[in-house]
Short mmCIF file of C-alpha atoms in Angstrom, two decimals:
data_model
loop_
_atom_site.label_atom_id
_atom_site.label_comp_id
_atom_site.label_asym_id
_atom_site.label_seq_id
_atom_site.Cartn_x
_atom_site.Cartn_y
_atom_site.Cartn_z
CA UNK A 1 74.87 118.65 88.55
CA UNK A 2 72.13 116.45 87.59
CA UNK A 3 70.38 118.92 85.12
CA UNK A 4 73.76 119.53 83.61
CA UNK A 5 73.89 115.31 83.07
CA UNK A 6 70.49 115.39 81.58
CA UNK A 7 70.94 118.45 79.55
CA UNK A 8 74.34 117.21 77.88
CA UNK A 9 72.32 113.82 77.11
CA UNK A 10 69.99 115.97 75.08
CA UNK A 11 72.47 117.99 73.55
CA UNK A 12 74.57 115.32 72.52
CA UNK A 13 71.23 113.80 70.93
CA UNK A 14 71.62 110.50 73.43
CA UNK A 15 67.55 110.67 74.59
CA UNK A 16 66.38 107.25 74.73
CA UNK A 17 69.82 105.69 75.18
CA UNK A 18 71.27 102.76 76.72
CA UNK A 19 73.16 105.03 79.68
CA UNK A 20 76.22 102.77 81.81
CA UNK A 21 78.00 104.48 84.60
CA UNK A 22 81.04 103.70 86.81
CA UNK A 23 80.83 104.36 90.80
CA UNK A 24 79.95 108.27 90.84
CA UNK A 25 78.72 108.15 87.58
CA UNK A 26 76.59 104.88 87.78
CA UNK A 27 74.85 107.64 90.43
CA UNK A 28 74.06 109.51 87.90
CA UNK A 29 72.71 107.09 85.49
CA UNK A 30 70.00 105.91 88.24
CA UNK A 31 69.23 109.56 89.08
CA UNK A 32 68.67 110.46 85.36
CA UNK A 33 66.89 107.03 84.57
CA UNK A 34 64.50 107.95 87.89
CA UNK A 35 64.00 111.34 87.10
CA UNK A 36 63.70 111.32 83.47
CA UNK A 37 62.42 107.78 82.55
CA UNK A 38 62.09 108.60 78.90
CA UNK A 39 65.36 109.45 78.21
CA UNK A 40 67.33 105.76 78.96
CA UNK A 41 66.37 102.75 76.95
CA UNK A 42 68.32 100.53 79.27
CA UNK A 43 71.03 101.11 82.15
CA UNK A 44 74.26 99.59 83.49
CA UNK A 45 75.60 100.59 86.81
CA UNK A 46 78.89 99.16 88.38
CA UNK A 47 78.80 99.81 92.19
CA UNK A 48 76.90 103.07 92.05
CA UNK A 49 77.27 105.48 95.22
CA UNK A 50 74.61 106.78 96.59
CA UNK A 51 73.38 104.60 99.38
CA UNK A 52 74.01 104.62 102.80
CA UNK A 53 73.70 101.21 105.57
CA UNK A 54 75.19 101.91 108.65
CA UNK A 55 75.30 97.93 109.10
CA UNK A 56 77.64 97.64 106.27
CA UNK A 57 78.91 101.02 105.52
CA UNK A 58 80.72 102.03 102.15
CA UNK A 59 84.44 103.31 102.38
CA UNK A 60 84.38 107.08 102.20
CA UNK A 61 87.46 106.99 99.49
CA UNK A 62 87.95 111.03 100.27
CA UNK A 63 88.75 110.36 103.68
CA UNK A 64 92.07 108.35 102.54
CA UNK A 65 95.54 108.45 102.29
CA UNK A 66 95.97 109.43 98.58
CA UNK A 67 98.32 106.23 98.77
CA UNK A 68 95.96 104.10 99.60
CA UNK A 69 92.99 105.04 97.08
CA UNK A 70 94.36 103.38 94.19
CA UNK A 71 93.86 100.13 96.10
CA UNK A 72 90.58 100.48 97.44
CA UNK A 73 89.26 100.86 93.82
CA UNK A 74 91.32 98.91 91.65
CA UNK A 75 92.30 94.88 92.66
CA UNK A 76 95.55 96.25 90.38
CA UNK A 77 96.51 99.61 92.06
CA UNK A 78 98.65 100.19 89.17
CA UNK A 79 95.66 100.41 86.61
CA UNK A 80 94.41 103.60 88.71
CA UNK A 81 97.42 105.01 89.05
CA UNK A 82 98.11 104.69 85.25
CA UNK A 83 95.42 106.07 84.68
CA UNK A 84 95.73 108.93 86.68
CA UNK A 85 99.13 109.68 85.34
CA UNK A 86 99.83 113.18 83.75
CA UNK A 87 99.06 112.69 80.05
CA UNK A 88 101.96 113.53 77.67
CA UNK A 89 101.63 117.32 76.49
CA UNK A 90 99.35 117.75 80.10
CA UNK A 91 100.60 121.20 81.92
CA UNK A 92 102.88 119.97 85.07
CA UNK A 93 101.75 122.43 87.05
CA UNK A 94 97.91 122.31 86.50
CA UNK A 95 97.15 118.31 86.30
CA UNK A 96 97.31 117.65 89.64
CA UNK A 97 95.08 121.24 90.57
CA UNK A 98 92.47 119.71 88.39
CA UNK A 99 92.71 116.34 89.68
CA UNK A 100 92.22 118.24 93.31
CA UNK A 101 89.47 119.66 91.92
CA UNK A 102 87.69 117.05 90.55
CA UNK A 103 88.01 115.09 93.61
CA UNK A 104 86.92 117.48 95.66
CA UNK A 105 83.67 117.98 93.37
CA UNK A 106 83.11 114.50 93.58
CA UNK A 107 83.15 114.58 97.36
CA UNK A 108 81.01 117.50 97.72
CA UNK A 109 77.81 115.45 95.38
CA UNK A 110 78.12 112.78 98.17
CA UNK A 111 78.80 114.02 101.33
CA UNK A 112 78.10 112.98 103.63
CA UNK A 113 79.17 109.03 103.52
CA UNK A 114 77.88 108.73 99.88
CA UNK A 115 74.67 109.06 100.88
CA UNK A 116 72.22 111.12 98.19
CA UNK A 117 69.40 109.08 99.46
CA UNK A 118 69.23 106.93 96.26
CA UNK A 119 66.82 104.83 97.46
CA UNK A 120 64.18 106.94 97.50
CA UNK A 121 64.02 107.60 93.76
CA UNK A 122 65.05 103.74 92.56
CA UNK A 123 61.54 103.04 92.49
CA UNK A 124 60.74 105.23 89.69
CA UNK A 125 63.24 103.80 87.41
CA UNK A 126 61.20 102.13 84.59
CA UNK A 127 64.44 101.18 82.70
CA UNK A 128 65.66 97.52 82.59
CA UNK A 129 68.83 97.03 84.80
CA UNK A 130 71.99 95.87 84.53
CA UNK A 131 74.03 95.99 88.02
CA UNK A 132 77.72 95.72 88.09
CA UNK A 133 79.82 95.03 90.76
CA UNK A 134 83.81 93.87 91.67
CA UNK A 135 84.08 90.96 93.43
CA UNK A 136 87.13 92.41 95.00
CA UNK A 137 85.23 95.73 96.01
CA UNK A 138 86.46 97.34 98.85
CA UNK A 139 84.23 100.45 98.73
CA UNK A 140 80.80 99.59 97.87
CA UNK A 141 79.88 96.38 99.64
CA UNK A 142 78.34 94.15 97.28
CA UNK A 143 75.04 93.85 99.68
CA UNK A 144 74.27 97.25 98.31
CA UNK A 145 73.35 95.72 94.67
CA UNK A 146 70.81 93.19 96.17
CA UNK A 147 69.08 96.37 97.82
CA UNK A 148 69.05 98.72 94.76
CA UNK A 149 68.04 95.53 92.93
CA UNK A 150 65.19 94.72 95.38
CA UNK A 151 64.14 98.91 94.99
CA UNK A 152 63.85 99.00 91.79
CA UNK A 153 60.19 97.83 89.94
CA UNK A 154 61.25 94.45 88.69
CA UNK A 155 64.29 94.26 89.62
CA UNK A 156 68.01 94.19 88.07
CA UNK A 157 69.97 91.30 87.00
CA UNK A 158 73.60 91.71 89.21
CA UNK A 159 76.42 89.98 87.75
CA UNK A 160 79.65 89.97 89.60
CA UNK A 161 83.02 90.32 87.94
CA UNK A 162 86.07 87.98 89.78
CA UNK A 163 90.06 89.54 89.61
CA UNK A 164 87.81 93.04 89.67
CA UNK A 165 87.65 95.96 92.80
CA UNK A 166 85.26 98.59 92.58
CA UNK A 167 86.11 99.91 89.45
CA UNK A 168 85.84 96.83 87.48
CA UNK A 169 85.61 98.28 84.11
CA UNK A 170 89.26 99.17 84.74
CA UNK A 171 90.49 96.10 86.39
CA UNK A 172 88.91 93.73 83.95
CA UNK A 173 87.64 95.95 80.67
#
């Protein structure tokens, strides 16, 4: 999965760019900005997975009721579950197999509790840091951005976002 990130970037022609990720994809922004230095100018991560503290442990959102998901990552439950809605024109029958699917691919990268073992490859990251997180997050506690802060060489500025869960960028765009 992560050579297909970094090989899209390149393909896209988006070497050298400023990369910002959400939750599973703020994962992947570290990963690529760790592994492939030259190829982020600067990152942004809201409340990336990958970490695991069994003193403050992150929700596993795939072991949920689907009901209660939308509230664990939005302060407005509605805002996921507009956004998950089956787009006009969308095939009844196949929108919520590939929202399944995705789901399920998601869980698979971060089995088990999230953990990839991020902070083993923060120190490489080079790229200055921008660190993102809800102050109504109920997944990722927000402990977890002082540590990747503290891992990475120089450090990240973290700047907390109020009236926002763990997807802020939804909750307050």
């Amino acid at each position: 999965w992560l050579v297909a990130v970094k090989s899209l970037l390149g393909q896209a022609g988006l070497d050298g760019a400023d990369l910002v990720g959400s939750s599973v994809g703020a994962s992947f922004v570290a990963e690529v900005a760790a592994l492939w230095p030259q190829s982020v100018r600067r990152i942004a991560m809201i409340a990336p997975f990958g970490l695991f503290d069994e003193k403050d442990p992150a929700t596993d959102i795939w072991a949920q009721r689907g009901d209660d998901v939308p509230g664990l990552l939005c302060a407005n439950p509605h805002i996921y579950n507009d956004l998950k809605a089956m787009p006009p024109g969308a095939n009844s029958v196949e929108w919520p197999i590939e929202q399944t699917r995705a789901s399920e691919a998601a869980a698979r990268i971060f089995w088990p509790l999230q953990n990839t073992k991020l902070e083993r490859r923060l120190p490489l990251i080079t790229a200055p840091t921008l660190l993102i997180w809800g102050e109504g997050d109920r997944v990722i506690p927000r402990t977890y951005a002082d540590k990747i802060a503290k891992a990475i060489p120089g450090g990240a500025k973290i700047t907390t976002i109020a009236g926002a869960g763990h997807l802020a960028e939804l909750d307050q765009p």
